[in-house]
Amino acid sequence: DAEITQSPRHKITETGRQVTLACHQTWNHNNMFWYRQDLGHGLRLIHYSYGVHDTNKGEVSDGYSVSRSNTEDLPLTLESAASSQTSVYFCASSESIRGTYEQYFGPGTRLTVT
Amino acid sequence: AQSVTQLGSHVSVSEGALVLLRCNYSSSVPPYLFWYVQYPNQGLQLLLKYTTGATLVKGINGFEAEFKKSETSFHLTKPSAHMSDAAEYFCAVSDQNEKLTFGTGTRLTIIP
């Protein structure tokens, strides 16, 4: 069965370190998204991609970057981790068929920055 | 710009009672509307969606929602709550570029 996976599921890192969170989907979806989930804010969009070599900034992109070298993967990099980036991170993907718009979510990565 | 407001961050209902979770949206284009459910320590799962056509939408687990354009609402209902419905529920609106904007969520507690 097709799925979307994230790794690691839990990560503790120190302030200032570079961290990369992996996202891999086997749906063959064109679109991929990264969100962060914080109490009182719901899910907020960090970055998104509509296809290979395409990346776009979302609502809360400062301090994060992504790259899309193939259809399946969209890794999220925290260039220099800050305590404010302690959060739960979700990756999602969707197909580019007008009228569908459903996003499929991964299980999440809980990141703690100390 | 689009936005979603979910009224009530916490809702408690008795088992067997009606579940009503409120969602109002703002969108400059015809909206696509979604309800997602999140169980503890899991990702989000689609409950139901409205894109076009019939304004009363039925989803999984007995949930349904009605799109009311005049009220800019998309409230989620279930006639009879079950203990397994305890979770966090998110309303979301999509623009025509496939991006989702989420509400802040409503945590549903079921009282035995």
JSON list of C-alpha atoms in Angstrom, two decimals:
[
{"chain": "A", "resi": 1, "resn": "ASP", "atom": "CA", "xyz": [0.00, 0.00, 0.00]},
{"chain": "A", "resi": 2, "resn": "ALA", "atom": "CA", "xyz": [1.11, 3.55, -0.71]},
{"chain": "A", "resi": 3, "resn": "GLU", "atom": "CA", "xyz": [2.13, 5.57, 2.31]},
{"chain": "A", "resi": 4, "resn": "ILE", "atom": "CA", "xyz": [3.95, 8.60, 3.60]},
{"chain": "A", "resi": 5, "resn": "THR", "atom": "CA", "xyz": [6.67, 8.14, 6.21]},
{"chain": "A", "resi": 6, "resn": "GLN", "atom": "CA", "xyz": [8.67, 10.51, 8.36]},
{"chain": "A", "resi": 7, "resn": "SER", "atom": "CA", "xyz": [11.95, 10.00, 10.17]},
{"chain": "A", "resi": 8, "resn": "PRO", "atom": "CA", "xyz": [13.01, 10.25, 12.82]},
{"chain": "A", "resi": 9, "resn": "ARG", "atom": "CA", "xyz": [9.79, 10.11, 14.86]},
{"chain": "A", "resi": 10, "resn": "HIS", "atom": "CA", "xyz": [11.46, 11.81, 17.80]},
{"chain": "A", "resi": 11, "resn": "LYS", "atom": "CA", "xyz": [14.53, 14.04, 17.84]},
{"chain": "A", "resi": 12, "resn": "ILE", "atom": "CA", "xyz": [16.30, 16.01, 20.55]},
{"chain": "A", "resi": 13, "resn": "THR", "atom": "CA", "xyz": [18.91, 18.49, 19.41]},
{"chain": "A", "resi": 14, "resn": "GLU", "atom": "CA", "xyz": [20.83, 21.47, 20.77]},
{"chain": "A", "resi": 15, "resn": "THR", "atom": "CA", "xyz": [20.41, 25.10, 19.88]},
{"chain": "A", "resi": 16, "resn": "GLY", "atom": "CA", "xyz": [22.49, 26.07, 16.85]},
{"chain": "A", "resi": 17, "resn": "ARG", "atom": "CA", "xyz": [22.74, 22.61, 15.32]},
{"chain": "A", "resi": 18, "resn": "GLN", "atom": "CA", "xyz": [21.57, 21.82, 11.82]},
{"chain": "A", "resi": 19, "resn": "VAL", "atom": "CA", "xyz": [18.76, 19.27, 11.72]},
{"chain": "A", "resi": 20, "resn": "THR", "atom": "CA", "xyz": [17.15, 17.50, 8.78]},
{"chain": "A", "resi": 21, "resn": "LEU", "atom": "CA", "xyz": [13.77, 15.81, 8.98]},
{"chain": "A", "resi": 22, "resn": "ALA", "atom": "CA", "xyz": [12.97, 13.27, 6.29]},
{"chain": "A", "resi": 23, "resn": "CYS", "atom": "CA", "xyz": [9.68, 12.78, 4.44]},
{"chain": "A", "resi": 24, "resn": "HIS", "atom": "CA", "xyz": [9.12, 10.00, 1.91]},
{"chain": "A", "resi": 25, "resn": "GLN", "atom": "CA", "xyz": [5.92, 9.22, 0.02]},
{"chain": "A", "resi": 26, "resn": "THR", "atom": "CA", "xyz": [5.10, 6.33, -2.27]},
{"chain": "A", "resi": 27, "resn": "TRP", "atom": "CA", "xyz": [1.82, 7.82, -3.58]},
{"chain": "A", "resi": 28, "resn": "ASN", "atom": "CA", "xyz": [3.69, 9.33, -6.58]},
{"chain": "A", "resi": 29, "resn": "HIS", "atom": "CA", "xyz": [2.08, 12.66, -5.68]},
{"chain": "A", "resi": 30, "resn": "ASN", "atom": "CA", "xyz": [3.31, 15.87, -7.26]},
{"chain": "A", "resi": 31, "resn": "ASN", "atom": "CA", "xyz": [2.58, 18.08, -4.25]},
{"chain": "A", "resi": 32, "resn": "MET", "atom": "CA", "xyz": [4.33, 17.86, -0.89]},
{"chain": "A", "resi": 33, "resn": "PHE", "atom": "CA", "xyz": [3.96, 20.06, 2.20]},
{"chain": "A", "resi": 34, "resn": "TRP", "atom": "CA", "xyz": [5.59, 20.62, 5.57]},
{"chain": "A", "resi": 35, "resn": "TYR", "atom": "CA", "xyz": [3.60, 21.88, 8.57]},
{"chain": "A", "resi": 36, "resn": "ARG", "atom": "CA", "xyz": [4.36, 22.51, 12.19]},
{"chain": "A", "resi": 37, "resn": "GLN", "atom": "CA", "xyz": [1.78, 21.93, 14.90]},
{"chain": "A", "resi": 38, "resn": "ASP", "atom": "CA", "xyz": [1.78, 24.00, 18.08]},
{"chain": "A", "resi": 39, "resn": "LEU", "atom": "CA", "xyz": [-0.81, 24.38, 20.82]},
{"chain": "A", "resi": 40, "resn": "GLY", "atom": "CA", "xyz": [-3.19, 27.21, 20.03]},
{"chain": "A", "resi": 41, "resn": "HIS", "atom": "CA", "xyz": [-2.01, 27.54, 16.45]},
{"chain": "A", "resi": 42, "resn": "GLY", "atom": "CA", "xyz": [-3.22, 24.39, 14.74]},
{"chain": "A", "resi": 43, "resn": "LEU", "atom": "CA", "xyz": [-1.07, 23.47, 11.75]},
{"chain": "A", "resi": 44, "resn": "ARG", "atom": "CA", "xyz": [0.92, 26.13, 9.97]},
{"chain": "A", "resi": 45, "resn": "LEU", "atom": "CA", "xyz": [2.51, 25.74, 6.56]},
{"chain": "A", "resi": 46, "resn": "ILE", "atom": "CA", "xyz": [6.30, 25.95, 6.44]},
{"chain": "A", "resi": 47, "resn": "HIS", "atom": "CA", "xyz": [7.24, 25.07, 2.86]},
{"chain": "A", "resi": 48, "resn": "TYR", "atom": "CA", "xyz": [5.63, 23.31, -0.05]},
{"chain": "A", "resi": 49, "resn": "SER", "atom": "CA", "xyz": [6.52, 21.89, -3.46]},
{"chain": "A", "resi": 50, "resn": "TYR", "atom": "CA", "xyz": [4.47, 21.30, -6.59]},
{"chain": "A", "resi": 51, "resn": "GLY", "atom": "CA", "xyz": [7.05, 19.05, -8.22]},
{"chain": "A", "resi": 52, "resn": "VAL", "atom": "CA", "xyz": [10.72, 18.21, -8.68]},
{"chain": "A", "resi": 53, "resn": "HIS", "atom": "CA", "xyz": [12.99, 21.25, -8.28]},
{"chain": "A", "resi": 54, "resn": "ASP", "atom": "CA", "xyz": [10.01, 23.42, -7.21]},
{"chain": "A", "resi": 55, "resn": "THR", "atom": "CA", "xyz": [9.90, 24.85, -3.67]},
{"chain": "A", "resi": 56, "resn": "ASN", "atom": "CA", "xyz": [7.83, 27.64, -2.12]},
{"chain": "A", "resi": 57, "resn": "LYS", "atom": "CA", "xyz": [7.73, 29.45, 1.20]},
{"chain": "A", "resi": 58, "resn": "GLY", "atom": "CA", "xyz": [4.74, 29.07, 3.44]},
{"chain": "A", "resi": 59, "resn": "GLU", "atom": "CA", "xyz": [3.43, 31.08, 6.36]},
{"chain": "A", "resi": 60, "resn": "VAL", "atom": "CA", "xyz": [6.28, 30.30, 8.80]},
{"chain": "A", "resi": 61, "resn": "SER", "atom": "CA", "xyz": [9.33, 29.61, 6.61]},
{"chain": "A", "resi": 62, "resn": "ASP", "atom": "CA", "xyz": [12.01, 31.62, 8.46]},
{"chain": "A", "resi": 63, "resn": "GLY", "atom": "CA", "xyz": [14.81, 29.33, 9.67]},
{"chain": "A", "resi": 64, "resn": "TYR", "atom": "CA", "xyz": [13.73, 26.40, 7.48]},
{"chain": "A", "resi": 65, "resn": "SER", "atom": "CA", "xyz": [14.64, 25.19, 4.00]},
{"chain": "A", "resi": 66, "resn": "VAL", "atom": "CA", "xyz": [13.60, 22.36, 1.67]},
{"chain": "A", "resi": 67, "resn": "SER", "atom": "CA", "xyz": [14.80, 20.86, -1.58]},
{"chain": "A", "resi": 68, "resn": "ARG", "atom": "CA", "xyz": [13.02, 18.53, -4.00]},
{"chain": "A", "resi": 69, "resn": "SER", "atom": "CA", "xyz": [15.35, 16.38, -6.09]},
{"chain": "A", "resi": 70, "resn": "ASN", "atom": "CA", "xyz": [12.86, 13.60, -6.81]},
{"chain": "A", "resi": 71, "resn": "THR", "atom": "CA", "xyz": [9.12, 12.96, -6.58]},
{"chain": "A", "resi": 72, "resn": "GLU", "atom": "CA", "xyz": [9.22, 10.86, -3.42]},
{"chain": "A", "resi": 73, "resn": "ASP", "atom": "CA", "xyz": [11.19, 13.00, -0.95]},
{"chain": "A", "resi": 74, "resn": "LEU", "atom": "CA", "xyz": [10.98, 16.46, 0.58]},
{"chain": "A", "resi": 75, "resn": "PRO", "atom": "CA", "xyz": [13.49, 16.82, 3.43]},
{"chain": "A", "resi": 76, "resn": "LEU", "atom": "CA", "xyz": [13.08, 19.75, 5.81]},
{"chain": "A", "resi": 77, "resn": "THR", "atom": "CA", "xyz": [16.26, 21.38, 7.14]},
{"chain": "A", "resi": 78, "resn": "LEU", "atom": "CA", "xyz": [16.54, 23.62, 10.17]},
{"chain": "A", "resi": 79, "resn": "GLU", "atom": "CA", "xyz": [19.69, 25.59, 9.40]},
{"chain": "A", "resi": 80, "resn": "SER", "atom": "CA", "xyz": [20.45, 26.55, 13.01]},
{"chain": "A", "resi": 81, "resn": "ALA", "atom": "CA", "xyz": [17.94, 25.09, 15.43]},
{"chain": "A", "resi": 82, "resn": "ALA", "atom": "CA", "xyz": [16.28, 27.45, 17.91]},
{"chain": "A", "resi": 83, "resn": "SER", "atom": "CA", "xyz": [14.13, 26.70, 20.96]},
{"chain": "A", "resi": 84, "resn": "SER", "atom": "CA", "xyz": [11.20, 28.34, 19.17]},
{"chain": "A", "resi": 85, "resn": "GLN", "atom": "CA", "xyz": [11.37, 25.49, 16.64]},
{"chain": "A", "resi": 86, "resn": "THR", "atom": "CA", "xyz": [10.45, 22.89, 19.25]},
{"chain": "A", "resi": 87, "resn": "SER", "atom": "CA", "xyz": [7.28, 21.48, 17.73]},
{"chain": "A", "resi": 88, "resn": "VAL", "atom": "CA", "xyz": [5.65, 18.54, 16.03]},
{"chain": "A", "resi": 89, "resn": "TYR", "atom": "CA", "xyz": [6.31, 18.50, 12.30]},
{"chain": "A", "resi": 90, "resn": "PHE", "atom": "CA", "xyz": [4.01, 16.90, 9.75]},
{"chain": "A", "resi": 91, "resn": "CYS", "atom": "CA", "xyz": [4.66, 16.14, 6.13]},
{"chain": "A", "resi": 92, "resn": "ALA", "atom": "CA", "xyz": [1.79, 15.74, 3.66]},
{"chain": "A", "resi": 93, "resn": "SER", "atom": "CA", "xyz": [1.30, 15.03, -0.02]},
{"chain": "A", "resi": 94, "resn": "SER", "atom": "CA", "xyz": [-1.48, 15.44, -2.57]},
{"chain": "A", "resi": 95, "resn": "GLU", "atom": "CA", "xyz": [-2.23, 14.73, -6.20]},
{"chain": "A", "resi": 96, "resn": "SER", "atom": "CA", "xyz": [-2.58, 17.57, -8.71]},
{"chain": "A", "resi": 97, "resn": "ILE", "atom": "CA", "xyz": [-6.01, 16.70, -9.96]},
{"chain": "A", "resi": 98, "resn": "ARG", "atom": "CA", "xyz": [-8.47, 19.57, -9.75]},
{"chain": "A", "resi": 99, "resn": "GLY", "atom": "CA", "xyz": [-11.32, 18.66, -7.47]},
{"chain": "A", "resi": 100, "resn": "THR", "atom": "CA", "xyz": [-9.34, 16.29, -5.31]},
{"chain": "A", "resi": 101, "resn": "TYR", "atom": "CA", "xyz": [-7.21, 18.45, -3.02]},
{"chain": "A", "resi": 102, "resn": "GLU", "atom": "CA", "xyz": [-7.03, 15.80, -0.30]},
{"chain": "A", "resi": 103, "resn": "GLN", "atom": "CA", "xyz": [-3.74, 15.81, 1.54]},
{"chain": "A", "resi": 104, "resn": "TYR", "atom": "CA", "xyz": [-2.33, 12.63, 3.05]},
{"chain": "A", "resi": 105, "resn": "PHE", "atom": "CA", "xyz": [-0.37, 13.10, 6.23]},
{"chain": "A", "resi": 106, "resn": "GLY", "atom": "CA", "xyz": [2.62, 11.34, 7.72]},
{"chain": "A", "resi": 107, "resn": "PRO", "atom": "CA", "xyz": [2.76, 10.29, 11.38]},
{"chain": "A", "resi": 108, "resn": "GLY", "atom": "CA", "xyz": [4.78, 13.32, 12.47]},
{"chain": "A", "resi": 109, "resn": "THR", "atom": "CA", "xyz": [8.20, 14.07, 13.97]},
{"chain": "A", "resi": 110, "resn": "ARG", "atom": "CA", "xyz": [8.42, 15.46, 17.49]},
{"chain": "A", "resi": 111, "resn": "LEU", "atom": "CA", "xyz": [11.44, 17.79, 17.64]},
{"chain": "A", "resi": 112, "resn": "THR", "atom": "CA", "xyz": [12.81, 19.21, 20.88]},
{"chain": "A", "resi": 113, "resn": "VAL", "atom": "CA", "xyz": [15.49, 21.90, 20.76]},
{"chain": "A", "resi": 114, "resn": "THR", "atom": "CA", "xyz": [17.33, 22.34, 24.08]},
{"chain": "B", "resi": 1, "resn": "ALA", "atom": "CA", "xyz": [-6.20, 35.59, 2.17]},
{"chain": "B", "resi": 2, "resn": "GLN", "atom": "CA", "xyz": [-8.17, 32.72, 3.62]},
{"chain": "B", "resi": 3, "resn": "SER", "atom": "CA", "xyz": [-8.75, 31.88, 7.26]},
{"chain": "B", "resi": 4, "resn": "VAL", "atom": "CA", "xyz": [-10.61, 29.42, 9.46]},
{"chain": "B", "resi": 5, "resn": "THR", "atom": "CA", "xyz": [-12.18, 29.97, 12.86]},
{"chain": "B", "resi": 6, "resn": "GLN", "atom": "CA", "xyz": [-13.13, 27.03, 15.04]},
{"chain": "B", "resi": 7, "resn": "LEU", "atom": "CA", "xyz": [-15.37, 28.05, 17.92]},
{"chain": "B", "resi": 8, "resn": "GLY", "atom": "CA", "xyz": [-14.47, 26.20, 21.10]},
{"chain": "B", "resi": 9, "resn": "SER", "atom": "CA", "xyz": [-11.03, 24.74, 21.63]},
{"chain": "B", "resi": 10, "resn": "HIS", "atom": "CA", "xyz": [-12.55, 22.07, 23.88]},
{"chain": "B", "resi": 11, "resn": "VAL", "atom": "CA", "xyz": [-15.96, 20.43, 23.55]},
{"chain": "B", "resi": 12, "resn": "SER", "atom": "CA", "xyz": [-17.36, 17.74, 25.86]},
{"chain": "B", "resi": 13, "resn": "VAL", "atom": "CA", "xyz": [-20.41, 15.65, 25.08]},
{"chain": "B", "resi": 14, "resn": "SER", "atom": "CA", "xyz": [-21.97, 12.61, 26.70]},
{"chain": "B", "resi": 15, "resn": "GLU", "atom": "CA", "xyz": [-21.80, 9.26, 24.98]},
{"chain": "B", "resi": 16, "resn": "GLY", "atom": "CA", "xyz": [-24.83, 8.97, 22.70]},
{"chain": "B", "resi": 17, "resn": "ALA", "atom": "CA", "xyz": [-25.38, 12.73, 22.50]},
{"chain": "B", "resi": 18, "resn": "LEU", "atom": "CA", "xyz": [-25.16, 14.95, 19.43]},
{"chain": "B", "resi": 19, "resn": "VAL", "atom": "CA", "xyz": [-21.72, 16.14, 18.43]},
{"chain": "B", "resi": 20, "resn": "LEU", "atom": "CA", "xyz": [-21.51, 19.65, 16.93]},
{"chain": "B", "resi": 21, "resn": "LEU", "atom": "CA", "xyz": [-18.16, 21.21, 16.10]},
{"chain": "B", "resi": 22, "resn": "ARG", "atom": "CA", "xyz": [-18.28, 24.68, 14.61]},
{"chain": "B", "resi": 23, "resn": "CYS", "atom": "CA", "xyz": [-16.20, 26.03, 11.74]},
{"chain": "B", "resi": 24, "resn": "ASN", "atom": "CA", "xyz": [-16.42, 29.37, 9.95]},
{"chain": "B", "resi": 25, "resn": "TYR", "atom": "CA", "xyz": [-14.18, 30.30, 7.05]},
{"chain": "B", "resi": 26, "resn": "SER", "atom": "CA", "xyz": [-13.10, 33.31, 5.06]},
{"chain": "B", "resi": 27, "resn": "SER", "atom": "CA", "xyz": [-12.06, 32.92, 1.45]},
{"chain": "B", "resi": 28, "resn": "SER", "atom": "CA", "xyz": [-11.84, 35.22, -1.56]},
{"chain": "B", "resi": 29, "resn": "VAL", "atom": "CA", "xyz": [-12.48, 32.34, -3.97]},
{"chain": "B", "resi": 30, "resn": "PRO", "atom": "CA", "xyz": [-15.00, 29.50, -3.91]},
{"chain": "B", "resi": 31, "resn": "PRO", "atom": "CA", "xyz": [-13.68, 27.40, -1.06]},
{"chain": "B", "resi": 32, "resn": "TYR", "atom": "CA", "xyz": [-12.83, 23.78, -0.77]},
{"chain": "B", "resi": 33, "resn": "LEU", "atom": "CA", "xyz": [-13.49, 22.74, 2.83]},
{"chain": "B", "resi": 34, "resn": "PHE", "atom": "CA", "xyz": [-12.20, 19.85, 4.90]},
{"chain": "B", "resi": 35, "resn": "TRP", "atom": "CA", "xyz": [-12.48, 18.25, 8.29]},
{"chain": "B", "resi": 36, "resn": "TYR", "atom": "CA", "xyz": [-9.55, 16.23, 9.55]},
{"chain": "B", "resi": 37, "resn": "VAL", "atom": "CA", "xyz": [-9.30, 14.15, 12.73]},
{"chain": "B", "resi": 38, "resn": "GLN", "atom": "CA", "xyz": [-6.16, 13.55, 14.77]},
{"chain": "B", "resi": 39, "resn": "TYR", "atom": "CA", "xyz": [-5.95, 10.76, 17.31]},
{"chain": "B", "resi": 40, "resn": "PRO", "atom": "CA", "xyz": [-3.24, 10.96, 20.00]},
{"chain": "B", "resi": 41, "resn": "ASN", "atom": "CA", "xyz": [0.30, 10.68, 18.65]},
{"chain": "B", "resi": 42, "resn": "GLN", "atom": "CA", "xyz": [-0.90, 10.22, 15.10]},
{"chain": "B", "resi": 43, "resn": "GLY", "atom": "CA", "xyz": [-1.06, 12.21, 11.89]},
{"chain": "B", "resi": 44, "resn": "LEU", "atom": "CA", "xyz": [-4.21, 13.76, 10.47]},
{"chain": "B", "resi": 45, "resn": "GLN", "atom": "CA", "xyz": [-6.85, 11.68, 8.73]},
{"chain": "B", "resi": 46, "resn": "LEU", "atom": "CA", "xyz": [-9.47, 13.07, 6.38]},
{"chain": "B", "resi": 47, "resn": "LEU", "atom": "CA", "xyz": [-13.03, 12.84, 7.73]},
{"chain": "B", "resi": 48, "resn": "LEU", "atom": "CA", "xyz": [-14.83, 14.53, 4.86]},
{"chain": "B", "resi": 49, "resn": "LYS", "atom": "CA", "xyz": [-14.50, 17.26, 2.26]},
{"chain": "B", "resi": 50, "resn": "TYR", "atom": "CA", "xyz": [-16.62, 19.65, 0.24]},
{"chain": "B", "resi": 51, "resn": "THR", "atom": "CA", "xyz": [-15.40, 20.72, -3.19]},
{"chain": "B", "resi": 52, "resn": "THR", "atom": "CA", "xyz": [-18.47, 21.15, -5.41]},
{"chain": "B", "resi": 53, "resn": "GLY", "atom": "CA", "xyz": [-21.99, 19.77, -5.70]},
{"chain": "B", "resi": 54, "resn": "ALA", "atom": "CA", "xyz": [-24.15, 18.68, -2.80]},
{"chain": "B", "resi": 55, "resn": "THR", "atom": "CA", "xyz": [-23.70, 20.91, 0.22]},
{"chain": "B", "resi": 56, "resn": "LEU", "atom": "CA", "xyz": [-24.38, 18.15, 2.77]},
{"chain": "B", "resi": 57, "resn": "VAL", "atom": "CA", "xyz": [-21.32, 15.96, 2.85]},
{"chain": "B", "resi": 58, "resn": "LYS", "atom": "CA", "xyz": [-21.08, 12.59, 4.55]},
{"chain": "B", "resi": 59, "resn": "GLY", "atom": "CA", "xyz": [-17.80, 11.25, 5.83]},
{"chain": "B", "resi": 60, "resn": "ILE", "atom": "CA", "xyz": [-16.33, 8.36, 7.71]},
{"chain": "B", "resi": 61, "resn": "ASN", "atom": "CA", "xyz": [-17.38, 7.18, 11.15]},
{"chain": "B", "resi": 62, "resn": "GLY", "atom": "CA", "xyz": [-20.90, 8.64, 10.83]},
{"chain": "B", "resi": 63, "resn": "PHE", "atom": "CA", "xyz": [-19.83, 12.28, 10.60]},
{"chain": "B", "resi": 64, "resn": "GLU", "atom": "CA", "xyz": [-21.33, 14.80, 8.23]},
{"chain": "B", "resi": 65, "resn": "ALA", "atom": "CA", "xyz": [-20.99, 18.52, 7.51]},
{"chain": "B", "resi": 66, "resn": "GLU", "atom": "CA", "xyz": [-23.04, 21.09, 5.66]},
{"chain": "B", "resi": 67, "resn": "PHE", "atom": "CA", "xyz": [-21.57, 23.89, 3.56]},
{"chain": "B", "resi": 68, "resn": "LYS", "atom": "CA", "xyz": [-23.59, 27.07, 4.07]},
{"chain": "B", "resi": 69, "resn": "LYS", "atom": "CA", "xyz": [-22.28, 29.79, 1.80]},
{"chain": "B", "resi": 70, "resn": "SER", "atom": "CA", "xyz": [-24.52, 32.50, 3.24]},
{"chain": "B", "resi": 71, "resn": "GLU", "atom": "CA", "xyz": [-23.20, 31.81, 6.74]},
{"chain": "B", "resi": 72, "resn": "THR", "atom": "CA", "xyz": [-19.62, 30.99, 5.61]},
{"chain": "B", "resi": 73, "resn": "SER", "atom": "CA", "xyz": [-19.86, 27.90, 7.78]},
{"chain": "B", "resi": 74, "resn": "PHE", "atom": "CA", "xyz": [-18.97, 24.23, 7.57]},
{"chain": "B", "resi": 75, "resn": "HIS", "atom": "CA", "xyz": [-20.04, 22.73, 10.89]},
{"chain": "B", "resi": 76, "resn": "LEU", "atom": "CA", "xyz": [-19.32, 19.08, 11.68]},
{"chain": "B", "resi": 77, "resn": "THR", "atom": "CA", "xyz": [-22.01, 16.90, 13.25]},
{"chain": "B", "resi": 78, "resn": "LYS", "atom": "CA", "xyz": [-22.59, 13.35, 14.38]},
{"chain": "B", "resi": 79, "resn": "PRO", "atom": "CA", "xyz": [-25.99, 12.25, 15.75]},
{"chain": "B", "resi": 80, "resn": "SER", "atom": "CA", "xyz": [-24.66, 9.97, 18.49]},
{"chain": "B", "resi": 81, "resn": "ALA", "atom": "CA", "xyz": [-21.22, 10.26, 20.06]},
{"chain": "B", "resi": 82, "resn": "HIS", "atom": "CA", "xyz": [-19.10, 7.20, 20.68]},
{"chain": "B", "resi": 83, "resn": "MET", "atom": "CA", "xyz": [-16.16, 6.89, 23.03]},
{"chain": "B", "resi": 84, "resn": "SER", "atom": "CA", "xyz": [-13.89, 6.29, 20.02]},
{"chain": "B", "resi": 85, "resn": "ASP", "atom": "CA", "xyz": [-14.73, 9.78, 18.70]},
{"chain": "B", "resi": 86, "resn": "ALA", "atom": "CA", "xyz": [-12.51, 11.37, 21.33]},
{"chain": "B", "resi": 87, "resn": "ALA", "atom": "CA", "xyz": [-9.82, 13.16, 19.33]},
{"chain": "B", "resi": 88, "resn": "GLU", "atom": "CA", "xyz": [-8.80, 16.55, 18.01]},
{"chain": "B", "resi": 89, "resn": "TYR", "atom": "CA", "xyz": [-10.66, 17.86, 14.98]},
{"chain": "B", "resi": 90, "resn": "PHE", "atom": "CA", "xyz": [-9.37, 20.40, 12.49]},
{"chain": "B", "resi": 91, "resn": "CYS", "atom": "CA", "xyz": [-11.32, 22.36, 9.94]},
{"chain": "B", "resi": 92, "resn": "ALA", "atom": "CA", "xyz": [-9.37, 23.54, 6.88]},
{"chain": "B", "resi": 93, "resn": "VAL", "atom": "CA", "xyz": [-9.95, 25.60, 3.76]},
{"chain": "B", "resi": 94, "resn": "SER", "atom": "CA", "xyz": [-8.07, 25.23, 0.50]},
{"chain": "B", "resi": 95, "resn": "ASP", "atom": "CA", "xyz": [-7.39, 27.83, -2.14]},
{"chain": "B", "resi": 96, "resn": "GLN", "atom": "CA", "xyz": [-7.17, 26.78, -5.74]},
{"chain": "B", "resi": 97, "resn": "ASN", "atom": "CA", "xyz": [-3.42, 26.31, -5.42]},
{"chain": "B", "resi": 98, "resn": "GLU", "atom": "CA", "xyz": [-3.89, 23.22, -3.26]},
{"chain": "B", "resi": 99, "resn": "LYS", "atom": "CA", "xyz": [-2.62, 24.82, -0.06]},
{"chain": "B", "resi": 100, "resn": "LEU", "atom": "CA", "xyz": [-4.54, 24.21, 3.17]},
{"chain": "B", "resi": 101, "resn": "THR", "atom": "CA", "xyz": [-5.19, 26.75, 5.91]},
{"chain": "B", "resi": 102, "resn": "PHE", "atom": "CA", "xyz": [-6.16, 25.10, 9.19]},
{"chain": "B", "resi": 103, "resn": "GLY", "atom": "CA", "xyz": [-8.17, 26.24, 12.14]},
{"chain": "B", "resi": 104, "resn": "THR", "atom": "CA", "xyz": [-6.68, 25.96, 15.61]},
{"chain": "B", "resi": 105, "resn": "GLY", "atom": "CA", "xyz": [-8.49, 22.71, 16.35]},
{"chain": "B", "resi": 106, "resn": "THR", "atom": "CA", "xyz": [-11.20, 21.48, 18.72]},
{"chain": "B", "resi": 107, "resn": "ARG", "atom": "CA", "xyz": [-10.49, 18.75, 21.24]},
{"chain": "B", "resi": 108, "resn": "LEU", "atom": "CA", "xyz": [-13.54, 16.52, 21.64]},
{"chain": "B", "resi": 109, "resn": "THR", "atom": "CA", "xyz": [-14.01, 14.69, 24.91]},
{"chain": "B", "resi": 110, "resn": "ILE", "atom": "CA", "xyz": [-16.69, 12.02, 25.32]},
{"chain": "B", "resi": 111, "resn": "ILE", "atom": "CA", "xyz": [-18.18, 11.60, 28.78]},
{"chain": "B", "resi": 112, "resn": "PRO", "atom": "CA", "xyz": [-19.22, 8.02, 29.61]}
]
